Each structure stands twice: as C-alpha cells, then as structure tokens.
Short mmCIF file of C-alpha atoms and ligand atoms in Angstrom, two decimals:
data_model
loop_
_atom_site.label_atom_id
_atom_site.label_comp_id
_atom_site.label_asym_id
_atom_site.label_seq_id
_atom_site.Cartn_x
_atom_site.Cartn_y
_atom_site.Cartn_z
CA UNK R 146 0.40 0.20 -0.23
CA UNK R 147 1.07 3.53 -0.88
CA UNK R 148 1.88 5.79 1.78
CA UNK R 149 -1.36 7.36 3.29
CA UNK R 150 -1.97 11.13 5.58
CA UNK R 151 -2.10 10.59 9.04
CA UNK R 152 -5.48 9.62 10.70
CA UNK R 153 -7.57 12.79 10.75
CA UNK R 154 -5.23 14.60 8.59
CA UNK R 155 -6.29 15.36 5.49
CA UNK R 156 -4.98 16.87 2.21
CA UNK R 157 -6.71 20.60 0.90
CA UNK R 158 -5.52 19.48 -3.07
CA UNK R 159 -6.62 22.20 -5.96
CA UNK R 160 -9.16 23.68 -7.10
CA UNK R 161 -10.71 23.25 -3.31
CA UNK R 162 -7.91 24.20 -2.03
CA UNK R 163 -8.66 27.74 -3.24
CA UNK R 164 -11.29 27.67 -0.82
CA UNK R 165 -9.05 27.60 2.06
CA UNK R 166 -6.97 30.52 1.03
CA UNK R 167 -9.77 32.48 0.53
CA UNK R 168 -11.35 31.77 3.88
CA UNK R 169 -8.11 32.83 5.49
CA UNK R 170 -7.55 36.24 3.81
CA UNK R 171 -11.92 37.02 3.97
CA UNK R 172 -11.81 36.21 7.44
CA UNK R 173 -9.38 38.45 8.44
CA UNK R 174 -9.61 41.27 6.32
CA UNK R 175 -11.78 42.61 8.56
CA UNK R 176 -8.82 42.68 11.27
CA UNK R 177 -6.35 43.76 8.63
CA UNK R 178 -8.43 46.85 8.46
CA UNK R 179 -8.96 47.92 12.02
CA UNK R 180 -5.65 48.27 13.08
CA UNK R 181 -4.22 44.55 13.58
CA UNK R 182 -1.19 43.44 12.99
CA UNK R 183 0.35 39.96 11.66
CA UNK R 184 1.88 37.59 13.99
CA UNK R 185 3.87 34.81 13.14
CA UNK R 186 5.01 32.15 15.97
CA UNK R 187 6.41 28.89 16.23
CA UNK R 188 4.06 26.25 15.57
CA UNK R 189 5.72 24.07 18.97
CA UNK R 190 6.41 26.00 21.97
CA UNK R 191 7.64 24.70 25.27
CA UNK R 192 4.91 22.50 26.38
CA UNK R 193 4.73 24.82 29.88
CA UNK R 194 3.30 26.87 28.06
CA UNK R 195 -0.11 25.06 27.08
CA UNK R 196 -0.31 23.42 29.93
CA UNK R 197 -0.06 26.82 31.84
CA UNK R 198 -1.88 28.76 29.08
CA UNK R 199 -4.73 26.34 28.01
CA UNK R 200 -4.83 25.22 31.43
CA UNK R 201 -4.74 21.25 32.94
CA UNK R 202 -8.37 21.07 33.46
CA UNK R 203 -8.91 21.48 29.78
CA UNK R 204 -10.01 18.56 27.11
CA UNK R 205 -6.98 20.01 24.89
CA UNK R 206 -4.19 19.92 27.96
CA UNK R 207 -5.45 16.42 29.58
CA UNK R 208 -6.20 14.82 25.94
CA UNK R 209 -5.25 16.50 22.97
CA UNK R 210 -2.08 16.93 22.63
CA UNK R 211 0.90 16.22 20.53
CA UNK R 212 3.57 16.08 22.97
CA UNK R 213 6.96 14.86 22.35
CA UNK R 214 11.07 15.25 23.82
CA UNK R 215 13.37 16.96 21.35
CA UNK R 216 16.70 16.15 20.64
CA UNK R 217 17.53 18.41 23.35
CA UNK R 218 15.82 16.27 26.08
CA UNK R 219 12.99 18.99 26.24
CA UNK R 220 9.47 18.44 25.93
CA UNK R 221 7.76 20.17 23.30
CA UNK R 222 4.12 20.55 22.01
CA UNK R 223 2.58 21.43 18.87
CA UNK R 224 0.82 24.21 18.96
CA UNK R 225 -3.13 23.53 19.51
CA UNK R 226 -4.45 26.91 20.19
CA UNK R 227 -2.88 30.17 19.20
CA UNK R 228 -3.92 32.66 22.34
CA UNK R 229 -0.99 31.66 24.66
CA UNK R 230 1.31 31.53 22.07
CA UNK R 231 0.04 34.81 21.06
CA UNK R 232 0.71 36.40 25.32
CA UNK R 233 3.97 34.77 25.29
CA UNK R 234 5.14 36.53 22.32
CA UNK R 235 3.81 39.55 23.66
CA UNK R 236 5.31 39.63 26.94
CA UNK R 237 8.54 38.13 25.83
CA UNK R 238 8.87 41.04 23.10
CA UNK R 239 7.35 43.82 25.81
CA UNK R 240 4.62 44.79 22.72
CA UNK R 241 2.11 45.93 26.05
CA UNK R 242 5.77 48.60 26.87
CA UNK R 243 5.84 49.80 23.32
CA UNK R 244 3.30 53.16 24.71
CA UNK R 245 0.29 51.95 22.95
CA UNK R 246 -2.59 49.45 24.53
CA UNK R 247 -4.36 47.79 23.19
CA UNK R 248 -1.89 46.09 21.21
CA UNK R 249 -3.66 43.96 18.32
CA UNK R 250 -2.72 41.15 16.60
CA UNK R 251 -3.96 38.67 14.06
CA UNK R 252 -2.79 35.42 12.92
CA UNK R 253 -3.45 32.31 10.66
CA UNK R 254 -2.07 28.79 11.01
CA UNK R 255 -2.06 25.17 11.61
CA UNK R 256 -3.01 23.45 14.83
CA UNK R 257 -2.87 20.18 15.99
CA UNK R 258 -5.43 18.29 18.67
CA UNK R 259 -5.66 14.62 19.02
CA UNK R 260 -9.26 14.18 19.03
CA UNK R 261 -11.33 11.37 17.66
CA UNK R 262 -11.06 12.34 13.81
CA UNK R 263 -14.51 12.93 12.10
CA UNK R 264 -16.27 14.93 9.84
CA UNK R 265 -15.08 18.81 10.86
CA UNK R 266 -13.20 17.62 13.68
CA UNK R 267 -9.02 16.86 12.39
CA UNK R 268 -6.14 15.97 14.30
CA UNK R 269 -4.56 19.21 12.21
CA UNK R 270 -6.76 22.01 11.27
CA UNK R 271 -6.41 25.87 10.50
CA UNK R 272 -7.33 28.75 12.40
CA UNK R 273 -7.11 32.66 12.15
CA UNK R 274 -7.45 34.68 14.81
CA UNK R 275 -7.28 37.54 15.99
CA UNK R 276 -6.26 39.31 20.10
CA UNK R 277 -6.36 42.37 21.20
CA UNK R 278 -4.45 42.88 24.58
CA UNK R 279 -3.93 45.02 27.63
CA UNK R 280 -7.61 47.35 27.63
CA UNK R 281 -10.54 46.27 29.35
CA UNK R 282 -13.16 47.98 27.41
CA UNK R 283 -16.43 46.46 26.32
CA UNK R 284 -15.96 48.28 22.40
CA UNK R 285 -13.01 46.34 22.25
CA UNK R 286 -15.00 43.31 22.99
CA UNK R 287 -17.57 44.59 20.57
CA UNK R 288 -15.26 45.08 18.05
CA UNK R 289 -13.48 41.65 18.00
CA UNK R 290 -16.85 40.08 17.45
CA UNK R 291 -18.37 42.98 14.82
CA UNK R 292 -14.70 42.18 12.86
CA UNK R 293 -15.32 38.22 12.59
CA UNK R 294 -19.54 38.96 11.76
CA UNK R 295 -18.00 40.74 8.48
CA UNK R 296 -15.41 38.73 7.60
CA UNK R 297 -18.22 35.80 7.50
CA UNK R 298 -20.81 37.93 6.06
CA UNK R 299 -17.72 38.69 3.35
CA UNK R 300 -18.15 35.43 2.58
CA UNK R 301 -21.31 35.49 1.62
CA UNK R 302 -22.51 33.52 4.59
CA UNK R 303 -25.81 33.50 6.05
CA UNK R 304 -26.16 30.63 8.59
CA UNK R 305 -23.89 31.60 11.10
CA UNK R 306 -25.37 32.56 14.50
CA UNK R 307 -23.70 34.96 17.51
CA UNK R 308 -24.15 32.94 20.41
CA UNK R 309 -22.90 35.07 23.72
CA UNK R 310 -22.53 35.47 27.69
CA UNK R 311 -20.54 36.55 30.11
CA UNK R 312 -18.68 34.36 32.68
CA UNK R 313 -17.87 37.71 35.25
CA UNK R 314 -15.10 38.24 37.14
CA UNK R 315 -12.67 38.11 39.91
CA UNK R 316 -15.14 39.39 42.43
CA UNK R 317 -18.68 37.49 41.12
CA UNK R 318 -17.30 34.59 39.43
CA UNK R 319 -16.27 32.71 42.41
CA UNK R 320 -19.54 33.17 44.17
CA UNK R 321 -21.22 31.84 41.26
CA UNK R 322 -18.74 28.89 40.80
CA UNK R 323 -19.13 27.82 44.44
CA UNK R 324 -23.46 27.70 44.17
CA UNK R 325 -22.87 25.54 40.94
CA UNK R 326 -20.51 23.09 42.52
CA UNK R 327 -22.93 22.66 45.04
CA UNK R 328 -26.21 22.09 42.60
CA UNK R 329 -23.63 19.76 40.69
CA UNK R 330 -22.70 17.75 43.65
CA UNK R 331 -25.87 16.78 44.46
CA UNK R 332 -26.63 15.03 41.12
CA UNK R 333 -26.20 11.64 40.32
CA UNK R 334 -23.11 11.76 37.10
CA UNK R 335 -20.03 9.26 36.59
CA UNK R 336 -16.78 9.34 38.54
CA UNK R 337 -15.30 11.67 35.63
CA UNK R 338 -17.46 13.99 35.63
CA UNK R 339 -17.70 14.17 39.26
CA UNK R 340 -14.15 14.93 39.30
CA UNK R 341 -14.73 17.66 36.93
CA UNK R 342 -17.00 19.30 39.51
CA UNK R 343 -14.20 19.72 41.88
CA UNK R 344 -11.59 21.02 39.15
CA UNK R 345 -13.60 22.94 36.40
CA UNK R 346 -17.06 22.61 37.70
CA UNK R 347 -17.97 26.03 34.75
CA UNK R 348 -16.59 23.18 31.56
CA UNK R 349 -19.65 20.79 33.26
CA UNK R 350 -21.67 22.97 31.95
CA UNK R 351 -20.81 22.03 28.09
CA UNK R 352 -20.87 18.57 28.31
CA UNK R 353 -22.46 16.91 25.24
CA UNK R 354 -24.46 14.38 26.49
CA UNK R 355 -28.07 14.45 26.51
CA UNK R 356 -28.92 12.60 29.63
CA UNK R 357 -26.18 15.08 31.60
CA UNK R 358 -27.70 18.14 29.95
CA UNK R 359 -31.22 16.66 31.01
CA UNK R 360 -29.87 16.51 34.89
CA UNK R 361 -28.34 19.99 34.64
CA UNK R 362 -31.73 21.91 33.44
CA UNK R 363 -31.55 24.02 37.16
CA UNK R 364 -28.52 24.71 37.33
CA UNK R 365 -27.18 27.35 38.19
CA UNK R 366 -26.37 30.01 35.81
CA UNK R 367 -24.01 32.98 35.85
CA UNK R 368 -26.05 35.81 35.09
CA UNK R 369 -27.94 35.72 37.91
CA UNK R 370 -24.85 36.28 40.03
CA UNK R 371 -23.41 38.92 38.18
CA UNK R 372 -21.36 41.54 40.25
CA UNK R 373 -22.54 45.54 39.18
CA UNK R 374 -19.23 46.15 37.04
CA UNK R 375 -19.88 42.73 34.94
CA UNK R 376 -23.56 43.35 34.38
CA UNK R 377 -22.68 47.68 33.05
CA UNK R 378 -19.78 45.72 31.08
CA UNK R 379 -22.05 43.30 29.42
CA UNK R 380 -24.71 45.30 28.75
CA UNK R 381 -22.70 47.47 26.68
CA UNK R 382 -21.27 44.85 24.62
CA UNK R 383 -24.56 43.82 24.07
CA UNK R 384 -26.02 47.39 23.20
CA UNK R 385 -23.04 47.77 21.61
CA UNK R 386 -23.67 44.99 19.12
CA UNK R 387 -27.07 46.00 19.26
CA UNK R 388 -26.32 49.61 17.58
CA UNK R 389 -23.71 47.24 14.94
CA UNK R 390 -26.93 45.71 13.58
CA UNK R 391 -25.37 42.97 15.01
CA UNK R 392 -27.86 40.02 15.46
CA UNK R 393 -27.12 37.63 18.36
CA UNK R 394 -28.50 35.41 20.75
CA UNK R 395 -27.89 35.84 25.07
CA UNK R 396 -26.58 31.77 26.14
CA UNK R 397 -26.66 32.01 29.22
CA UNK R 398 -24.74 28.67 29.20
CA UNK R 399 -22.13 29.32 27.08
CA UNK R 400 -18.89 28.78 29.15
CA UNK R 401 -15.01 28.82 28.51
CA UNK R 402 -13.62 26.29 31.66
CA UNK R 403 -10.72 28.66 32.91
CA UNK R 404 -10.37 30.86 35.59
CA UNK R 405 -8.45 32.80 33.63
CA UNK R 406 -11.25 33.47 30.63
CA UNK R 407 -13.80 36.63 32.12
CA UNK R 408 -16.36 38.29 31.19
CA UNK R 409 -17.87 38.22 27.42
CA UNK R 410 -17.73 35.09 25.78
CA UNK R 411 -19.17 34.23 22.39
CA UNK R 412 -19.71 31.53 19.70
CA UNK R 413 -20.26 30.86 16.71
CA UNK R 414 -22.24 28.27 14.95
CA UNK R 415 -23.70 26.68 12.07
CA UNK R 416 -26.70 24.69 11.32
CA UNK R 417 -24.94 22.97 8.18
CA UNK R 418 -22.80 21.32 10.27
CA UNK R 419 -24.15 18.34 12.45
CA UNK R 420 -22.44 18.12 15.33
CA UNK R 421 -19.29 19.62 15.00
CA UNK R 422 -21.43 23.20 14.69
CA UNK R 423 -18.91 25.31 15.98
CA UNK R 424 -16.85 26.97 12.77
CA UNK R 425 -15.84 30.20 15.63
CA UNK R 426 -14.94 31.40 19.25
CA UNK R 427 -13.56 34.03 21.81
CA UNK R 428 -13.33 35.99 24.62
CA UNK R 429 -12.42 37.86 27.40
CA UNK R 430 -8.65 36.22 29.39
CA UNK R 431 -8.23 39.12 31.84
CA UNK R 432 -6.31 36.27 33.88
CA UNK R 433 -3.98 34.98 31.35
CA UNK R 434 -1.10 37.43 31.17
CA UNK R 435 -0.20 36.74 34.72
CA UNK R 436 -0.82 32.97 34.47
CA UNK R 437 2.30 33.05 32.04
CA UNK R 438 4.61 34.99 34.20
CA UNK R 439 3.44 38.62 33.05
CA UNK R 440 1.78 42.29 34.34
CA UNK R 441 -1.99 42.03 34.42
CA UNK R 442 -2.73 42.22 30.92
CA UNK R 443 -6.88 42.35 30.29
CA UNK R 444 -7.13 40.88 26.61
CA UNK R 445 -10.08 39.62 24.22
CA UNK R 446 -9.52 37.63 21.35
CA UNK R 447 -10.86 35.20 19.15
CA UNK R 448 -10.28 31.76 16.74
CA UNK R 449 -11.97 30.85 13.99
CA UNK R 450 -12.51 27.28 12.36
CA UNK R 451 -11.03 27.84 8.97
CA UNK R 452 -12.12 23.91 7.32
CA UNK R 453 -15.56 23.96 9.46
CA UNK R 454 -16.16 27.49 7.51
CA UNK R 455 -15.22 26.30 4.62
CA UNK R 456 -17.69 23.23 5.11
CA UNK R 457 -20.31 25.82 5.78
CA UNK R 458 -19.93 27.53 3.02
CA UNK R 459 -20.29 24.09 1.00
CA UNK R 460 -23.51 23.49 3.01
CA UNK R 461 -24.66 27.23 1.78
CA UNK R 462 -24.02 26.39 -1.71
CA UNK R 463 -21.68 28.90 -2.26
CA UNK R 464 -19.33 27.49 -4.33
CA UNK R 465 -18.58 31.16 -6.30
CA UNK R 466 -15.42 31.27 -8.63
CA UNK R 467 -12.26 31.53 -5.38
CA UNK R 468 -10.07 30.22 -8.48
CA UNK R 469 -10.55 32.85 -10.83
CA UNK R 470 -7.26 34.84 -9.82
CA UNK R 471 -5.06 32.00 -9.94
CA UNK R 472 -6.41 30.65 -13.03
CA UNK R 473 -4.46 30.94 -16.25
CA UNK R 474 -6.01 32.93 -18.51
CA UNK R 475 -3.25 31.91 -21.65
CA UNK R 476 -1.53 28.39 -22.44
CA UNK R 477 0.78 27.72 -24.66
CA UNK R 478 1.14 24.97 -27.70
CA UNK R 479 4.54 24.70 -29.34
CA UNK R 480 4.88 21.87 -31.46
CA UNK R 481 8.90 21.42 -31.75
CA UNK R 482 11.97 21.60 -30.00
CA UNK R 483 12.75 25.46 -31.51
CA UNK R 484 9.24 26.36 -30.47
CA UNK R 485 9.64 25.23 -27.03
CA UNK R 486 12.54 27.28 -26.45
CA UNK R 487 10.60 30.51 -28.26
CA UNK R 488 7.16 29.88 -26.06
CA UNK R 489 9.45 29.31 -22.92
CA UNK R 490 10.51 32.38 -23.14
CA UNK R 491 6.41 34.11 -24.38
CA UNK R 492 5.16 32.10 -21.43
CA UNK R 493 7.78 34.04 -19.14
CA UNK R 494 7.50 37.24 -20.34
CA UNK R 495 2.83 37.31 -20.21
CA UNK R 496 3.61 35.93 -16.66
CA UNK R 497 5.95 39.10 -16.48
CA UNK R 498 3.31 41.21 -17.39
CA UNK R 499 0.58 39.80 -15.02
CA UNK R 500 -0.79 37.65 -17.05
CA UNK R 501 -1.03 33.93 -15.39
CA UNK R 502 -0.10 31.98 -18.80
CA UNK R 503 1.16 28.04 -18.88
CA UNK R 504 2.07 25.77 -21.36
CA UNK R 505 2.49 22.43 -22.65
CA UNK R 506 5.38 20.57 -21.64
CA UNK R 507 6.81 17.14 -22.77
CA UNK R 508 6.69 17.62 -26.47
CA UNK R 509 3.04 16.81 -26.92
CA UNK R 510 1.41 17.03 -29.91
CA UNK R 511 -1.06 19.20 -31.56
CA UNK R 512 -3.91 17.79 -29.81
CA UNK R 513 -2.78 16.19 -26.41
CA UNK R 514 -1.40 20.08 -26.35
CA UNK R 515 -5.15 21.29 -27.28
CA UNK R 516 -6.55 18.75 -24.41
CA UNK R 517 -4.16 21.01 -22.14
CA UNK R 518 -5.57 24.39 -23.31
CA UNK R 519 -8.79 23.25 -22.63
CA UNK R 520 -7.81 21.46 -19.55
CA UNK R 521 -6.33 24.94 -18.38
CA UNK R 522 -9.40 26.94 -18.09
CA UNK R 523 -7.72 29.78 -20.05
CA UNK R 524 -9.38 31.91 -22.45
CA UNK R 525 -6.56 31.88 -25.52
CA UNK R 526 -4.33 29.52 -26.88
CA UNK R 527 -1.12 30.27 -28.53
CA UNK R 528 -0.08 27.89 -31.03
CA UNK R 529 3.68 28.47 -32.48
CA UNK R 530 4.20 25.76 -35.15
CA UNK R 531 7.84 25.65 -37.10
CA UNK R 532 6.02 27.47 -40.67
CA UNK R 533 4.72 30.66 -37.49
CA UNK R 534 8.55 30.45 -36.55
CA UNK R 535 9.38 31.24 -39.83
CA UNK R 536 7.14 34.00 -40.13
CA UNK R 537 7.61 35.65 -36.96
CA UNK R 538 4.38 35.20 -35.82
CA UNK R 539 2.11 32.96 -33.94
CA UNK R 540 -1.37 31.91 -33.78
CA UNK R 541 -3.13 32.90 -30.94
CA UNK R 542 -6.92 31.25 -30.69
CA UNK R 543 -9.51 32.29 -29.52
CA UNK R 544 -10.32 29.16 -27.32
CA UNK R 545 -14.29 29.92 -26.63
CA UNK R 546 -15.17 31.49 -30.07
CA UNK R 547 -12.40 29.41 -31.98
CA UNK R 548 -11.47 32.37 -34.16
CA UNK R 549 -8.10 31.94 -34.79
CA UNK R 550 -5.43 34.55 -35.83
CA UNK R 551 -1.98 34.84 -36.98
CA UNK R 552 0.22 37.71 -34.77
CA UNK R 553 3.31 38.76 -35.10
CA UNK R 554 5.79 37.08 -31.84
CA UNK R 555 6.92 41.08 -30.92
CA UNK R 556 3.05 42.14 -30.89
CA UNK R 557 1.74 39.10 -28.76
CA UNK R 558 1.79 40.19 -25.49
CA UNK R 559 0.04 43.50 -25.61
CA UNK R 560 -2.32 42.36 -27.78
CA UNK R 561 -3.12 39.15 -24.93
CA UNK R 562 -3.17 42.05 -22.13
CA UNK R 563 -5.24 44.26 -23.67
CA UNK R 564 -8.28 41.73 -24.85
CA UNK R 565 -7.86 40.21 -20.80
CA UNK R 566 -7.13 43.06 -19.08
CA UNK R 567 -10.85 44.42 -20.05
P1 LIG T 786 -15.09 22.23 19.79
O1 LIG T 786 -16.35 22.51 20.67
O2 LIG T 786 -16.10 22.26 18.68
O3 LIG T 786 -13.84 21.05 20.05
P2 LIG T 786 -13.74 23.83 20.48
O4 LIG T 786 -13.72 24.80 21.94
O5 LIG T 786 -12.34 22.88 21.23
O6 LIG T 786 -14.45 23.10 19.85
P3 LIG T 786 -11.73 26.56 19.80
O7 LIG T 786 -10.34 26.12 20.40
O8 LIG T 786 -12.26 27.57 20.30
O9 LIG T 786 -12.93 25.04 19.30
O10 LIG T 786 -11.26 26.54 18.84
C1 LIG T 786 -11.87 27.49 17.31
C2 LIG T 786 -12.96 27.54 16.36
O11 LIG T 786 -11.69 26.26 15.89
C3 LIG T 786 -13.69 26.14 16.87
O12 LIG T 786 -15.16 26.83 16.88
C4 LIG T 786 -13.85 25.22 15.17
O13 LIG T 786 -14.19 25.64 14.14
C5 LIG T 786 -12.53 25.03 14.89
N1 LIG T 786 -11.54 23.78 15.39
C6 LIG T 786 -11.35 23.38 16.87
N2 LIG T 786 -11.07 22.00 16.63
C7 LIG T 786 -11.22 22.06 15.63
C8 LIG T 786 -10.96 20.83 15.23
N3 LIG T 786 -10.43 19.62 15.42
N4 LIG T 786 -11.26 20.50 13.85
C9 LIG T 786 -11.12 21.48 12.54
N5 LIG T 786 -11.40 22.75 13.34
C10 LIG T 786 -11.12 22.84 14.93
MG1 LIG T 787 -12.21 21.10 21.41
#
C-alpha cells in the first residue's frame, strides 16, 4: 500500500484548496483593516506554555496535545491553539510596553489536536485568530465580535449564528462557581464528571451528552450571579452590538472553563454542519498574562476554524469562483524543439506582464497540447509551429469562439494584455 496522510488529517488539493485560501483571506480582512498587525509564532512551543496557558483541566491539555521530547531532551508540544503563543510573544518582546494599548494582532496557521477524527474535527486543522491585549473596554469586545461577523458576511455566509454570554470576573465568579458546585454535587453523575465538578465545574455545563444536559436543567446560571460592574460591562457590549446591527442570541450556558477567562464569551455556530457546529469562538481572558508571568493585561480575542468555515460555505452552496484569480488565462502550445524555446520565453514574458500563463510540456503533439489548453480554463491558446516561427508569428486562438488569427510574435503580449485586462 502506498503511504497515506496520518489519521485525522487530509490534504487540501486544487481547485478546492483555493477555497481555504479565500476563507483565510476573507476572515482576516476586517481585522487587518482595523489596526491588527500580523503575527507568526512557531508551530511548536515549550509544553509548559500550553499547560499554563490553556489549562491542565481542559480537554486540550489533558487529552489532545501532540507532545514529544526533542533531541535536546526538552518537552515540546505542537500548538493546539493560538492565544497562549500570542500572549507569550507579546510578553517576551515587551509589545505591551511600547506605549500603545491595546496591542492588536492577527494570525493564521495550523493547529494540532489529538481528537477523535470525524467530519469537521481533525487532528491537523487551520485557524485564523485575532487578539487585542491590554484594554478593558466593552467597545473592544464588540469590535472583535463585529470583525468576525464581517468576515463571515464577506464570504456570503448567511447561516452563522452568534451566541454571547458573560462569565463574570474575580469578584462574582467565585461565588457563582461555589453555587454551581453545590448544585452539581447533588446530581447523579459518572465518576469522571464528578471529578470535573471539583476542578472545572463550569465545563460540566458544556457537556454534550443529552442525559447530562437533562440533569443540568435547573443549574444556577452566571447571569444570576453577576456583580454590578460585570452586569454593566455586558450590557454595554450587547448594546454596542445591537447599535452596529449585529444579531445575536444570549446563551447563558456558553462557558469557557478556565479562571482566566472572564466576562464576554461568544461562539459562532452554523446549523449546516451536523454535530461539529462551532465555526469559531472567543472571549475575554483578563487573567492569562498573569498566568504566564506577565503583568495584568486584560485582553479579548477569537479563533475561527478555516476548515469548518469551508464546510459551512459548501453546505450553503457558496462555491463561487475562488480560483478565478489563480486560473491560467493564456496557454502556450509549442510544436517542436525550437517552438518550445520560443514559447518558454513568451510564457515568461506574459507572466512578467501580469498574465497568468501556462504551456504544454513533454513534447506533446497538437492534439494533446490543445487538450491541455482546454483543461487549463485559459481564454486563449498561443500555438507556435515551425512555419509560424519562419514567418515571425504565432496563432492566437480564442478558445471560446474558436477564432484564430496570426499575430506577430513581438505584439502578442501587448495584444493579449489588452484583450484580457478588459
Ligand atoms: P469544539 O467544541 O468543536 O471542540 P473548541 O471549543 O475546541 O471546539 P476552539 O478551541 O474554541 O474550539 O477553536 C475555535 C474554532 O476552531 C472552533 O470553533 C472550530 O471551528 C475550530 N476547531 C477546533 N477544533 C477543531 C478540530 N479538531 N478540527 C477542525 N476545526 C476545529
Ligand atoms: Mg475541542
């Protein structure tokens, strides 16, 4: 058997791969136009970063990390998410000390999680993300949500729903946490879930199993335990969203399990995806910088799943023509050795003039080469035979109409550029 890509991974192949590129471009466009700068961090980090920055009680750290020892004996982990790395980089380079807060950054890249592989859930997947560090301002939470909303809209997606919630802060969350633990301890739950009540009770609310959800019906909700400051903050975020015309649903059960996640939390879901319905999510993480040894740096951000967004677009039948830009416009058909040399240079010239061009390789005859021209999707074929060379021309064939004209070699680039730039 030939080698296969590892379980839970897949290859993006053309032309579908153009969709992934288009999604990355569209989802990050609004952030790029809102003052977010591009950051690229390593695909692997010291394991300790994720253990501290994602949290030991999370599924990611407890079950999903690709961790290994490198040849120098260090524990290394392939990144499972982007936020911890971004905060690490900001602290390492002191970006928060440059006088301008918030520090706004966006990223795009591979993430790795050892998951149960299924449609929409992979072991290698792609996320784009945006983070704003160092400001506690409801307008910043609303801005980030809006940037994601605009990204989905730019792709033409209409089925993305926004769920929002707040998780409280250091003042009110501990009170809520204790109330939730009291309630959960009184339920009939399996052992693993009972253990979770003690470490990470909010995460129990997020349990996907229907039988667990049924028992959680009467669970206390964060909204009923918010302090005045958190209540006012959340009201302001919601009112800014409404003012900007963003539709959302309050979801009092939407949680992120860790103590450094505070206040605003949100998720984007799409109903065309089956059980893997989350296309993106994010929230405020006011305590993360301190968890990583930095100063208080209240921050908010999101990560959007590129793979699932492509699936959502396919579910909505939004194929569009993402490959239009990359598609070849002119296809060279050289017939003979001398023609190949000339065509190679002509195609180079066309490309340098900004026209996407390709040519037939491998010394094919006219039939095989013309088949290549048709397959390429090009609008024009440039056919060059021995007699053409002797006459200093090439045959320019309009592949849609079939019209063919002899054009002096020196004029071909200008002529095709004129026709195709229209
Ligand atoms: P889920 O509840 O589906 O496991 P999550 O809470 O683990 O999602 P986040 O860590 O918030 O997801 O990541 C943000 C987005 O990245 C998700 O909304 C999803 O679109 C995407 N994503 C997360 N895990 C995967 C995966 N294994 N394969 C493909 N996309 C993923
Ligand atoms: Mg997950």
